[in-house]
mmCIF file of C-alpha atoms and ligand atoms in Angstrom:
data_model
loop_
_atom_site.group_PDB
_atom_site.id
_atom_site.type_symbol
_atom_site.label_atom_id
_atom_site.label_comp_id
_atom_site.label_asym_id
_atom_site.label_seq_id
_atom_site.Cartn_x
_atom_site.Cartn_y
_atom_site.Cartn_z
ATOM 1 C CA MET A 4 4.243 52.575 -97.785
ATOM 2 C CA ALA A 5 4.884 52.792 -94.081
ATOM 3 C CA LEU A 6 8.625 52.963 -93.520
ATOM 4 C CA VAL A 7 10.125 51.815 -90.284
ATOM 5 C CA ASN A 8 12.429 53.970 -88.150
ATOM 6 C CA GLU A 9 15.599 52.134 -89.127
ATOM 7 C CA HIS A 10 17.575 53.585 -86.257
ATOM 8 C CA PHE A 11 15.946 50.892 -84.106
ATOM 9 C CA LEU A 12 17.634 48.262 -86.263
ATOM 10 C CA LYS A 13 21.044 49.545 -85.252
ATOM 11 C CA LEU A 14 20.453 48.632 -81.615
ATOM 12 C CA PRO A 15 22.329 45.478 -80.704
ATOM 13 C CA ASN A 16 19.714 42.846 -79.940
ATOM 14 C CA ASN A 17 21.680 41.359 -77.107
ATOM 15 C CA TYR A 18 20.343 42.906 -73.965
ATOM 16 C CA LEU A 19 22.663 42.548 -70.989
ATOM 17 C CA PHE A 20 20.205 41.087 -68.510
ATOM 18 C CA ALA A 21 18.716 38.755 -71.120
ATOM 19 C CA ASP A 22 22.219 37.419 -71.830
ATOM 20 C CA ILE A 23 22.778 36.883 -68.130
ATOM 21 C CA ALA A 24 19.455 35.038 -67.803
ATOM 22 C CA LYS A 25 20.396 32.814 -70.755
ATOM 23 C CA LYS A 26 23.699 31.826 -69.163
ATOM 24 C CA VAL A 27 22.061 31.247 -65.781
ATOM 25 C CA ASN A 28 19.423 29.053 -67.426
ATOM 26 C CA ALA A 29 22.070 27.021 -69.235
ATOM 27 C CA PHE A 30 23.743 26.443 -65.875
ATOM 28 C CA LYS A 31 20.419 25.423 -64.290
ATOM 29 C CA VAL A 32 19.762 22.841 -66.997
ATOM 30 C CA MET A 33 23.072 21.174 -66.202
ATOM 31 C CA HIS A 34 22.745 21.625 -62.428
ATOM 32 C CA PRO A 35 19.020 21.423 -61.655
ATOM 33 C CA LYS A 36 19.571 21.160 -57.899
ATOM 34 C CA ALA A 37 21.858 24.193 -57.605
ATOM 35 C CA ASP A 38 20.496 27.071 -55.571
ATOM 36 C CA ILE A 39 21.613 30.283 -57.240
ATOM 37 C CA ILE A 40 21.868 33.645 -55.469
ATOM 38 C CA SER A 41 21.703 36.742 -57.629
ATOM 39 C CA LEU A 42 23.642 39.861 -56.717
ATOM 40 C CA GLY A 43 23.121 40.932 -60.303
ATOM 41 C CA ILE A 44 20.043 42.882 -61.309
ATOM 42 C CA GLY A 45 19.586 46.327 -59.754
ATOM 43 C CA ASP A 46 16.129 45.884 -58.295
ATOM 44 C CA VAL A 47 15.211 46.370 -54.654
ATOM 45 C CA THR A 48 13.852 43.502 -52.525
ATOM 46 C CA GLN A 49 12.517 44.982 -49.276
ATOM 47 C CA PRO A 50 8.790 45.833 -49.018
ATOM 48 C CA LEU A 51 7.339 49.354 -49.111
ATOM 49 C CA CYS A 52 7.403 51.071 -45.732
ATOM 50 C CA PRO A 53 4.237 51.360 -43.550
ATOM 51 C CA ALA A 54 3.841 55.138 -44.097
ATOM 52 C CA VAL A 55 3.693 54.586 -47.863
ATOM 53 C CA ILE A 56 1.282 51.676 -47.597
ATOM 54 C CA GLU A 57 -1.020 53.688 -45.368
ATOM 55 C CA ALA A 58 -1.025 56.618 -47.812
ATOM 56 C CA MET A 59 -1.776 54.288 -50.713
ATOM 57 C CA HIS A 60 -4.697 52.666 -48.884
ATOM 58 C CA LYS A 61 -6.091 56.094 -48.085
ATOM 59 C CA ALA A 62 -5.747 57.238 -51.688
ATOM 60 C CA VAL A 63 -7.483 54.104 -52.965
ATOM 61 C CA GLU A 64 -10.386 54.695 -50.554
ATOM 62 C CA GLU A 65 -10.679 58.304 -51.738
ATOM 63 C CA MET A 66 -10.858 57.153 -55.342
ATOM 64 C CA GLY A 67 -13.875 55.037 -54.403
ATOM 65 C CA THR A 68 -15.942 58.001 -53.210
ATOM 66 C CA ALA A 69 -17.722 60.659 -55.261
ATOM 67 C CA GLU A 70 -15.974 63.489 -53.377
ATOM 68 C CA GLY A 71 -12.534 61.911 -53.378
ATOM 69 C CA PHE A 72 -12.434 60.566 -56.914
ATOM 70 C CA ARG A 73 -9.721 62.009 -59.155
ATOM 71 C CA GLY A 74 -9.545 61.698 -62.891
ATOM 72 C CA TYR A 75 -6.804 63.210 -65.005
ATOM 73 C CA GLY A 76 -4.448 65.127 -62.762
ATOM 74 C CA PRO A 77 -2.091 67.934 -63.751
ATOM 75 C CA GLU A 78 0.457 66.632 -66.280
ATOM 76 C CA GLN A 79 3.182 68.262 -64.172
ATOM 77 C CA GLY A 80 2.072 66.455 -61.013
ATOM 78 C CA TYR A 81 -0.006 67.416 -57.997
ATOM 79 C CA GLU A 82 1.006 70.493 -56.014
ATOM 80 C CA PHE A 83 1.004 68.582 -52.714
ATOM 81 C CA LEU A 84 3.913 66.464 -53.948
ATOM 82 C CA ARG A 85 5.791 69.246 -55.705
ATOM 83 C CA GLU A 86 5.560 71.376 -52.536
ATOM 84 C CA ALA A 87 6.876 68.491 -50.442
ATOM 85 C CA ILE A 88 9.798 68.083 -52.848
ATOM 86 C CA LEU A 89 10.669 71.798 -52.695
ATOM 87 C CA LYS A 90 10.548 71.866 -48.924
ATOM 88 C CA ASN A 91 12.368 68.616 -48.250
ATOM 89 C CA ASP A 92 14.769 67.845 -51.066
ATOM 90 C CA PHE A 93 15.926 71.358 -52.004
ATOM 91 C CA LEU A 94 15.291 74.127 -49.444
ATOM 92 C CA PRO A 95 17.369 72.435 -46.712
ATOM 93 C CA ARG A 96 20.294 72.414 -49.175
ATOM 94 C CA GLY A 97 19.879 76.106 -49.905
ATOM 95 C CA ILE A 98 18.336 75.487 -53.333
ATOM 96 C CA HIS A 99 15.332 77.673 -54.168
ATOM 97 C CA LEU A 100 13.210 76.234 -56.926
ATOM 98 C CA ASP A 101 9.918 77.405 -58.310
ATOM 99 C CA ILE A 102 7.134 74.829 -58.241
ATOM 100 C CA ASP A 103 6.847 75.098 -62.048
ATOM 101 C CA GLU A 104 10.398 73.824 -62.369
ATOM 102 C CA ILE A 105 9.351 70.437 -60.930
ATOM 103 C CA PHE A 106 7.735 67.816 -63.157
ATOM 104 C CA ILE A 107 6.520 64.620 -61.501
ATOM 105 C CA ASN A 108 7.392 61.599 -63.637
ATOM 106 C CA ASP A 109 6.531 57.906 -63.634
ATOM 107 C CA GLY A 110 10.138 57.006 -62.887
ATOM 108 C CA ALA A 111 13.440 58.450 -63.996
ATOM 109 C CA LYS A 112 13.939 55.969 -66.820
ATOM 110 C CA SER A 113 11.118 57.496 -68.879
ATOM 111 C CA ASP A 114 12.388 61.039 -68.549
ATOM 112 C CA THR A 115 16.099 60.290 -68.978
ATOM 113 C CA GLY A 116 15.026 58.616 -72.203
ATOM 114 C CA ASN A 117 12.510 61.272 -73.303
ATOM 115 C CA ILE A 118 14.493 64.401 -72.500
ATOM 116 C CA GLN A 119 16.570 64.095 -75.669
ATOM 117 C CA GLU A 120 13.459 65.124 -77.646
ATOM 118 C CA LEU A 121 14.227 68.715 -76.611
ATOM 119 C CA ILE A 122 17.499 68.852 -78.505
ATOM 120 C CA ARG A 123 18.302 68.699 -82.208
ATOM 121 C CA TRP A 124 19.246 65.370 -83.734
ATOM 122 C CA ASP A 125 22.784 66.536 -84.567
ATOM 123 C CA ASN A 126 23.989 67.544 -81.113
ATOM 124 C CA SER A 127 27.022 65.626 -79.933
ATOM 125 C CA ILE A 128 26.538 63.660 -76.744
ATOM 126 C CA GLY A 129 29.102 62.699 -74.151
ATOM 127 C CA VAL A 130 28.634 59.844 -71.722
ATOM 128 C CA THR A 131 30.619 58.413 -68.888
ATOM 129 C CA ASP A 132 31.813 54.927 -69.681
ATOM 130 C CA PRO A 133 30.590 52.590 -68.098
ATOM 131 C CA ILE A 134 27.057 53.917 -68.237
ATOM 132 C CA TYR A 135 23.336 53.231 -67.588
ATOM 133 C CA PRO A 136 22.349 51.979 -71.096
ATOM 134 C CA VAL A 137 19.166 54.107 -71.380
ATOM 135 C CA TYR A 138 21.124 57.303 -72.072
ATOM 136 C CA ILE A 139 22.767 55.975 -75.217
ATOM 137 C CA ASP A 140 19.971 53.737 -76.499
ATOM 138 C CA SER A 141 17.403 56.556 -76.384
ATOM 139 C CA ASN A 142 19.726 58.625 -78.570
ATOM 140 C CA VAL A 143 20.310 55.696 -80.934
ATOM 141 C CA MET A 144 16.564 55.419 -81.511
ATOM 142 C CA ILE A 145 16.341 58.855 -83.052
ATOM 143 C CA GLY A 146 19.591 58.570 -84.990
ATOM 144 C CA ARG A 147 21.815 60.807 -82.880
ATOM 145 C CA ALA A 148 24.334 58.133 -81.912
ATOM 146 C CA GLY A 149 25.572 57.246 -85.404
ATOM 147 C CA VAL A 150 26.644 53.682 -86.085
ATOM 148 C CA LEU A 151 28.029 50.988 -83.831
ATOM 149 C CA GLN A 152 31.674 50.100 -84.460
ATOM 150 C CA ASP A 153 33.576 47.779 -82.102
ATOM 151 C CA GLY A 154 31.125 48.360 -79.270
ATOM 152 C CA ARG A 155 31.181 52.160 -79.634
ATOM 153 C CA TRP A 156 28.742 54.534 -81.310
ATOM 154 C CA SER A 157 30.413 56.778 -83.852
ATOM 155 C CA ASN A 158 28.740 60.032 -82.692
ATOM 156 C CA VAL A 159 29.034 59.413 -78.961
ATOM 157 C CA ILE A 160 31.968 60.728 -76.962
ATOM 158 C CA TYR A 161 32.958 58.173 -74.342
ATOM 159 C CA MET A 162 34.585 59.483 -71.199
ATOM 160 C CA PRO A 163 36.271 56.524 -69.515
ATOM 161 C CA CYS A 164 35.787 56.104 -65.775
ATOM 162 C CA THR A 165 38.316 53.637 -64.458
ATOM 163 C CA ALA A 166 40.395 53.027 -61.346
ATOM 164 C CA GLU A 167 43.157 55.134 -62.963
ATOM 165 C CA ASN A 168 41.087 58.337 -62.893
ATOM 166 C CA GLY A 169 39.169 57.547 -59.702
ATOM 167 C CA PHE A 170 36.056 56.916 -61.840
ATOM 168 C CA ILE A 171 35.643 60.651 -62.475
ATOM 169 C CA PRO A 172 35.407 61.470 -66.196
ATOM 170 C CA LYS A 173 37.959 63.827 -67.677
ATOM 171 C CA ILE A 174 36.615 66.886 -69.444
ATOM 172 C CA PRO A 175 37.172 66.298 -73.176
ATOM 173 C CA GLU A 176 39.917 68.552 -74.502
ATOM 174 C CA ASP A 177 40.109 67.553 -78.138
ATOM 175 C CA CYS A 178 36.422 67.763 -79.014
ATOM 176 C CA HIS A 179 33.291 69.682 -78.154
ATOM 177 C CA VAL A 180 30.397 67.991 -76.353
ATOM 178 C CA ASP A 181 26.955 69.602 -76.572
ATOM 179 C CA VAL A 182 25.139 67.385 -74.115
ATOM 180 C CA ILE A 183 26.698 65.502 -71.212
ATOM 181 C CA TYR A 184 25.072 62.697 -69.241
ATOM 182 C CA LEU A 185 26.262 62.392 -65.650
ATOM 183 C CA CYS A 186 24.961 59.995 -62.997
ATOM 184 C CA TYR A 187 26.125 60.336 -59.394
ATOM 185 C CA PRO A 188 26.167 58.318 -57.189
ATOM 186 C CA ASN A 189 26.935 56.185 -60.185
ATOM 187 C CA ASN A 190 25.312 53.071 -61.495
ATOM 188 C CA PRO A 191 27.243 50.786 -62.124
ATOM 189 C CA THR A 192 30.456 51.908 -60.357
ATOM 190 C CA GLY A 193 28.898 53.025 -57.050
ATOM 191 C CA MET A 194 31.311 55.995 -57.068
ATOM 192 C CA VAL A 195 30.430 59.613 -56.216
ATOM 193 C CA ILE A 196 31.521 63.036 -57.446
ATOM 194 C CA SER A 197 32.768 65.806 -55.135
ATOM 195 C CA LYS A 198 31.434 69.358 -55.303
ATOM 196 C CA GLN A 199 34.751 70.503 -56.677
ATOM 197 C CA GLU A 200 34.730 67.963 -59.519
ATOM 198 C CA LEU A 201 31.112 68.679 -60.315
ATOM 199 C CA ARG A 202 31.901 72.411 -60.372
ATOM 200 C CA HIS A 203 34.409 71.714 -63.183
ATOM 201 C CA TRP A 204 31.609 70.176 -65.227
ATOM 202 C CA VAL A 205 29.176 73.004 -64.563
ATOM 203 C CA ASN A 206 31.839 75.530 -65.526
ATOM 204 C CA TYR A 207 32.628 73.587 -68.682
ATOM 205 C CA ALA A 208 28.941 73.564 -69.621
ATOM 206 C CA LEU A 209 28.526 77.301 -68.950
ATOM 207 C CA LYS A 210 31.669 78.186 -70.881
ATOM 208 C CA ASN A 211 30.929 75.932 -73.852
ATOM 209 C CA ASP A 212 27.167 76.373 -73.952
ATOM 210 C CA ALA A 213 26.637 72.682 -73.231
ATOM 211 C CA LEU A 214 23.776 70.969 -71.394
ATOM 212 C CA ILE A 215 24.159 68.518 -68.513
ATOM 213 C CA PHE A 216 21.584 65.792 -67.920
ATOM 214 C CA TYR A 217 22.172 64.837 -64.289
ATOM 215 C CA ASP A 218 20.767 61.568 -62.951
ATOM 216 C CA ALA A 219 20.497 61.710 -59.151
ATOM 217 C CA ALA A 220 18.549 58.444 -58.735
ATOM 218 C CA TYR A 221 20.850 57.278 -55.937
ATOM 219 C CA GLN A 222 21.280 60.528 -54.000
ATOM 220 C CA ALA A 223 19.504 59.075 -50.929
ATOM 221 C CA TYR A 224 22.434 56.675 -50.469
ATOM 222 C CA ILE A 225 24.980 59.452 -49.905
ATOM 223 C CA THR A 226 26.338 59.422 -46.366
ATOM 224 C CA ASP A 227 29.441 61.584 -46.810
ATOM 225 C CA PRO A 228 28.343 65.174 -45.942
ATOM 226 C CA ASP A 229 30.613 66.744 -48.577
ATOM 227 C CA ILE A 230 29.089 64.928 -51.543
ATOM 228 C CA PRO A 231 26.427 66.899 -53.444
ATOM 229 C CA HIS A 232 22.887 65.451 -53.559
ATOM 230 C CA SER A 233 21.865 67.749 -56.394
ATOM 231 C CA ILE A 234 23.766 69.474 -59.171
ATOM 232 C CA TYR A 235 21.964 72.693 -58.164
ATOM 233 C CA GLU A 236 24.203 72.824 -55.102
ATOM 234 C CA ILE A 237 26.730 74.144 -57.635
ATOM 235 C CA ARG A 238 26.397 77.797 -58.562
ATOM 236 C CA GLY A 239 25.402 78.280 -62.190
ATOM 237 C CA ALA A 240 23.903 74.804 -62.622
ATOM 238 C CA ARG A 241 20.420 76.286 -63.053
ATOM 239 C CA LYS A 242 21.624 77.694 -66.339
ATOM 240 C CA CYS A 243 22.977 74.436 -67.748
ATOM 241 C CA ALA A 244 21.498 71.347 -66.068
ATOM 242 C CA ILE A 245 18.365 69.213 -65.991
ATOM 243 C CA GLU A 246 18.153 66.816 -63.054
ATOM 244 C CA PHE A 247 16.337 63.490 -62.664
ATOM 245 C CA HIS A 248 15.170 61.958 -59.403
ATOM 246 C CA SER A 249 13.440 58.699 -58.669
ATOM 247 C CA TYR A 250 11.767 57.111 -55.655
ATOM 248 C CA SER A 251 12.669 53.673 -57.021
ATOM 249 C CA LYS A 252 15.880 53.190 -55.090
ATOM 250 C CA THR A 253 15.054 55.781 -52.408
ATOM 251 C CA ALA A 254 11.863 54.113 -51.232
ATOM 252 C CA GLY A 255 11.448 50.835 -53.098
ATOM 253 C CA PHE A 256 9.180 52.340 -55.777
ATOM 254 C CA THR A 257 10.478 50.228 -58.684
ATOM 255 C CA GLY A 258 6.998 48.702 -58.978
ATOM 256 C CA VAL A 259 5.030 51.782 -57.861
ATOM 257 C CA ARG A 260 6.540 54.216 -60.417
ATOM 258 C CA CYS A 261 7.165 57.794 -59.361
ATOM 259 C CA GLY A 262 9.984 60.320 -59.491
ATOM 260 C CA TYR A 263 10.546 63.854 -60.700
ATOM 261 C CA THR A 264 12.516 65.941 -63.155
ATOM 262 C CA ILE A 265 13.805 69.475 -62.610
ATOM 263 C CA VAL A 266 13.910 71.798 -65.605
ATOM 264 C CA PRO A 267 15.001 75.232 -64.327
ATOM 265 C CA LYS A 268 13.506 78.326 -65.899
ATOM 266 C CA ASP A 269 16.968 79.854 -66.371
ATOM 267 C CA LEU A 270 17.979 77.017 -68.659
ATOM 268 C CA THR A 271 18.143 77.851 -72.352
ATOM 269 C CA ALA A 272 19.461 76.328 -75.558
ATOM 270 C CA SER A 273 20.244 78.038 -78.807
ATOM 271 C CA THR A 274 18.520 77.970 -82.185
ATOM 272 C CA LEU A 275 20.774 77.712 -85.254
ATOM 273 C CA ASP A 276 20.601 81.490 -85.683
ATOM 274 C CA GLY A 277 21.551 82.120 -82.074
ATOM 275 C CA GLN A 278 18.244 82.839 -80.397
ATOM 276 C CA ARG A 279 18.061 81.586 -76.772
ATOM 277 C CA ILE A 280 15.089 79.343 -76.084
ATOM 278 C CA PRO A 281 14.058 78.437 -72.510
ATOM 279 C CA LEU A 282 13.661 74.671 -72.145
ATOM 280 C CA ASN A 283 11.181 74.721 -69.258
ATOM 281 C CA PRO A 284 8.156 75.698 -71.420
ATOM 282 C CA LEU A 285 9.275 73.210 -74.077
ATOM 283 C CA TRP A 286 9.349 70.348 -71.585
ATOM 284 C CA ASN A 287 6.011 71.499 -70.194
ATOM 285 C CA ARG A 288 4.601 71.406 -73.707
ATOM 286 C CA ARG A 289 6.095 67.995 -74.374
ATOM 287 C CA GLN A 290 4.651 66.555 -71.170
ATOM 288 C CA SER A 291 1.225 68.132 -71.694
ATOM 289 C CA THR A 292 1.101 66.607 -75.174
ATOM 290 C CA LYS A 293 2.477 63.131 -74.536
ATOM 291 C CA PHE A 294 1.972 62.426 -70.820
ATOM 292 C CA ASN A 295 -1.161 62.419 -68.704
ATOM 293 C CA GLY A 296 0.510 62.473 -65.335
ATOM 294 C CA THR A 297 1.677 59.932 -62.783
ATOM 295 C CA ASN A 298 -1.218 58.238 -61.039
ATOM 296 C CA TYR A 299 -2.687 59.873 -57.960
ATOM 297 C CA ILE A 300 -2.067 56.870 -55.699
ATOM 298 C CA SER A 301 1.656 56.822 -56.495
ATOM 299 C CA GLN A 302 1.926 60.548 -55.884
ATOM 300 C CA ARG A 303 0.229 60.227 -52.485
ATOM 301 C CA ALA A 304 2.610 57.349 -51.754
ATOM 302 C CA ALA A 305 5.576 59.566 -52.658
ATOM 303 C CA GLU A 306 4.258 62.396 -50.491
ATOM 304 C CA ALA A 307 4.224 60.018 -47.504
ATOM 305 C CA ILE A 308 7.994 59.529 -47.834
ATOM 306 C CA TYR A 309 8.415 63.129 -46.647
ATOM 307 C CA THR A 310 6.479 62.712 -43.383
ATOM 308 C CA PRO A 311 8.642 62.207 -40.278
ATOM 309 C CA GLU A 312 7.602 58.521 -40.097
ATOM 310 C CA GLY A 313 8.176 58.065 -43.813
ATOM 311 C CA GLN A 314 11.633 59.627 -43.643
ATOM 312 C CA GLN A 315 12.623 57.428 -40.738
ATOM 313 C CA GLN A 316 11.271 54.234 -42.333
ATOM 314 C CA VAL A 317 12.864 54.891 -45.700
ATOM 315 C CA ARG A 318 16.178 55.609 -44.005
ATOM 316 C CA GLN A 319 15.919 52.264 -42.224
ATOM 317 C CA THR A 320 15.614 50.355 -45.500
ATOM 318 C CA ILE A 321 18.496 52.280 -47.068
ATOM 319 C CA ASP A 322 20.609 51.474 -44.002
ATOM 320 C CA TYR A 323 19.617 47.835 -44.390
ATOM 321 C CA TYR A 324 20.978 47.756 -47.947
ATOM 322 C CA MET A 325 24.071 49.695 -46.977
ATOM 323 C CA GLN A 326 24.836 47.121 -44.272
ATOM 324 C CA ASN A 327 24.986 44.611 -47.115
ATOM 325 C CA ALA A 328 27.274 46.914 -49.075
ATOM 326 C CA HIS A 329 29.660 47.300 -46.145
ATOM 327 C CA LYS A 330 29.790 43.556 -45.542
ATOM 328 C CA MET A 331 30.401 42.915 -49.219
ATOM 329 C CA LEU A 332 33.207 45.447 -49.354
ATOM 330 C CA ALA A 333 34.834 44.053 -46.215
ATOM 331 C CA THR A 334 34.648 40.420 -47.334
ATOM 332 C CA LEU A 335 35.704 40.962 -50.941
ATOM 333 C CA ARG A 336 38.625 43.161 -49.896
ATOM 334 C CA LYS A 337 39.683 40.630 -47.260
ATOM 335 C CA LEU A 338 39.834 38.051 -50.054
ATOM 336 C CA GLY A 339 42.155 40.362 -51.958
ATOM 337 C CA PHE A 340 39.739 41.696 -54.578
ATOM 338 C CA GLU A 341 40.069 45.309 -55.662
ATOM 339 C CA CYS A 342 36.689 46.950 -54.979
ATOM 340 C CA TYR A 343 35.183 50.387 -55.499
ATOM 341 C CA GLY A 344 31.919 52.113 -54.595
ATOM 342 C CA GLY A 345 29.664 50.689 -51.891
ATOM 343 C CA GLU A 346 30.124 53.614 -49.503
ATOM 344 C CA ASN A 347 27.624 56.162 -50.847
ATOM 345 C CA ALA A 348 25.806 53.826 -53.231
ATOM 346 C CA PRO A 349 24.301 50.326 -53.200
ATOM 347 C CA TYR A 350 26.741 49.027 -55.850
ATOM 348 C CA ILE A 351 30.168 47.481 -55.625
ATOM 349 C CA TRP A 352 32.362 47.624 -58.681
ATOM 350 C CA MET A 353 35.015 44.943 -58.538
ATOM 351 C CA HIS A 354 38.130 44.585 -60.637
ATOM 352 C CA THR A 355 38.393 40.996 -61.849
ATOM 353 C CA PRO A 356 41.679 39.372 -60.860
ATOM 354 C CA ASP A 357 44.557 38.539 -63.232
ATOM 355 C CA GLY A 358 43.097 40.156 -66.329
ATOM 356 C CA THR A 359 40.053 37.866 -66.369
ATOM 357 C CA SER A 360 37.373 39.292 -68.665
ATOM 358 C CA SER A 361 34.026 40.387 -67.217
ATOM 359 C CA TRP A 362 32.124 37.479 -68.787
ATOM 360 C CA GLN A 363 34.811 34.937 -67.843
ATOM 361 C CA PHE A 364 34.624 36.016 -64.218
ATOM 362 C CA PHE A 365 30.831 35.985 -64.360
ATOM 363 C CA GLU A 366 30.930 32.318 -65.440
ATOM 364 C CA GLN A 367 33.612 31.340 -62.936
ATOM 365 C CA LEU A 368 31.548 32.823 -60.126
ATOM 366 C CA LEU A 369 28.335 31.216 -61.380
ATOM 367 C CA TYR A 370 29.871 27.762 -61.740
ATOM 368 C CA GLY A 371 32.192 27.991 -58.718
ATOM 369 C CA ALA A 372 29.990 29.718 -56.140
ATOM 370 C CA ASN A 373 26.511 29.688 -57.739
ATOM 371 C CA VAL A 374 26.428 33.468 -57.367
ATOM 372 C CA VAL A 375 25.338 35.841 -60.133
ATOM 373 C CA CYS A 376 27.020 39.200 -60.684
ATOM 374 C CA THR A 377 26.735 41.623 -63.626
ATOM 375 C CA PRO A 378 29.599 41.715 -66.157
ATOM 376 C CA GLY A 379 30.945 45.264 -66.244
ATOM 377 C CA VAL A 380 31.498 45.259 -69.998
ATOM 378 C CA GLY A 381 27.704 45.204 -70.384
ATOM 379 C CA PHE A 382 27.741 48.852 -69.253
ATOM 380 C CA GLY A 383 30.294 49.980 -71.820
ATOM 381 C CA PRO A 384 33.813 49.286 -73.126
ATOM 382 C CA SER A 385 35.539 50.725 -70.033
ATOM 383 C CA GLY A 386 33.603 48.242 -67.888
ATOM 384 C CA GLU A 387 35.665 45.362 -69.289
ATOM 385 C CA GLY A 388 37.613 43.697 -66.505
ATOM 386 C CA TYR A 389 35.049 44.652 -63.870
ATOM 387 C CA VAL A 390 31.866 43.142 -62.442
ATOM 388 C CA ARG A 391 29.058 44.794 -60.490
ATOM 389 C CA PHE A 392 27.528 43.451 -57.281
ATOM 390 C CA THR A 393 24.337 44.965 -55.899
ATOM 391 C CA ALA A 394 23.544 45.433 -52.211
ATOM 392 C CA PHE A 395 19.780 45.142 -52.803
ATOM 393 C CA GLY A 396 19.511 41.532 -51.591
ATOM 394 C CA SER A 397 18.264 40.345 -48.211
ATOM 395 C CA HIS A 398 20.832 40.055 -45.405
ATOM 396 C CA GLU A 399 20.440 36.266 -45.535
ATOM 397 C CA HIS A 400 21.125 35.978 -49.262
ATOM 398 C CA THR A 401 23.976 38.442 -49.147
ATOM 399 C CA ASP A 402 25.648 36.655 -46.229
ATOM 400 C CA GLU A 403 25.220 33.291 -47.915
ATOM 401 C CA ALA A 404 26.603 34.601 -51.220
ATOM 402 C CA LEU A 405 29.643 36.060 -49.465
ATOM 403 C CA HIS A 406 30.191 32.806 -47.609
ATOM 404 C CA ARG A 407 30.129 30.893 -50.898
ATOM 405 C CA ILE A 408 32.531 33.325 -52.528
ATOM 406 C CA GLU A 409 34.899 32.850 -49.589
ATOM 407 C CA MET A 410 34.754 29.043 -49.891
ATOM 408 C CA TRP A 411 35.189 29.194 -53.665
ATOM 409 C CA ASN A 412 38.129 31.550 -53.438
ATOM 410 C CA LYS A 413 40.103 29.188 -51.165
HETATM 411 C C1 LIG B 530 17.296 52.557 -61.222
HETATM 412 C C2 LIG B 530 17.783 53.742 -61.941
HETATM 413 C C3 LIG B 530 16.929 54.788 -62.265
HETATM 414 C C4 LIG B 530 15.487 54.775 -61.826
HETATM 415 O O1 LIG B 530 14.651 54.338 -62.777
HETATM 416 P P1 LIG B 530 13.078 54.372 -62.520
HETATM 417 O O2 LIG B 530 12.508 54.456 -63.862
HETATM 418 O O3 LIG B 530 12.815 55.587 -61.699
HETATM 419 O O4 LIG B 530 12.724 53.120 -61.786
HETATM 420 C C5 LIG B 530 17.432 55.888 -62.935
HETATM 421 N N1 LIG B 530 18.726 55.964 -63.273
HETATM 422 C C6 LIG B 530 19.583 54.986 -62.944
HETATM 423 C C7 LIG B 530 21.007 55.142 -63.303
HETATM 424 C C8 LIG B 530 19.141 53.842 -62.293
HETATM 425 O O5 LIG B 530 19.997 52.861 -62.000
#
């Protein structure tokens, strides 16, 4: 008899963005003529930049010739891209990585979900709350998260990030965390972590023999020079942290699929009898067994981001989104809403007024202004009383949405 992995059955079947779509559809049925603007889902809208398109065309042409054709590539990714990453993303920040510490992925979601295969099922995990749902759900699927009670998993340690603590999680004092998920700049709050705060986490991990899984998907949006782009800017992080990068938000690659994961060679975890095991060869083994590499065309596209033209063009699109973020912050604050993020990240995290719940505010905004936001509670219990707006829309849609919110608020 084939038995199912019952851990899957514990996952709540309400998926945040499906719930939003359902409510938006219900509204549309009643108001078929309404023109709805979504500042909800975190997907980019602007096209790929010319440098990337040119590189993709070239790669496609190569694939059509006998000399240029490429079949299976290295599971770890092509050297041309890994070299470009070393030289551009790390060396200028004083971080020296070995090329074998870089693993090209098909987007950060896959690897942030898969990485938990390297650790035993009974490690405790700590997450910031609110949180990108992949971190918890991937642990639920193998039975590490325990059972769901009142919106919380019994074996997950939630570290609340709210206005009261400046959205920086407090290091747990009353319990031990083996594995900590951090994401900065943060989705959904749009907040960042300073070097000093991040140093506390690295020191905690080193002292307590914990691992940090660091999601840097939004590092390209950092404008403040004091905010770290990589956890490896902190001394000692090579011994305790794995880092995930993605070109999705950096260069509009949500449909192209490419990113990379850093697993330093100094990083080890313990066996039950205390032997130290390096994780880099384990991840290499895992990838070689279960992954056949990111496609050549996407990797050439990613390489093009590091050319001078690519850098300049990608920066232009990021600036475009950040203009939206600045306008949103200015308008929402002018209207008296309490807003966070939006300065080093394309997300604005807004406190709902007068104790309105996340879903109540979502509906008020949908019915009153025909604008869609994301209810904060969908990202975790500490997201209740907040909503998320994304800056990934066009200027026209963003301006129109803000105008409607202004009219509705009067
Ligand atoms: C968008 C996003 C990613 C990137 O996912 P891809 O699979 O690379 O598209 C990773 N982490 C967070 C928190 C994100 O919001």
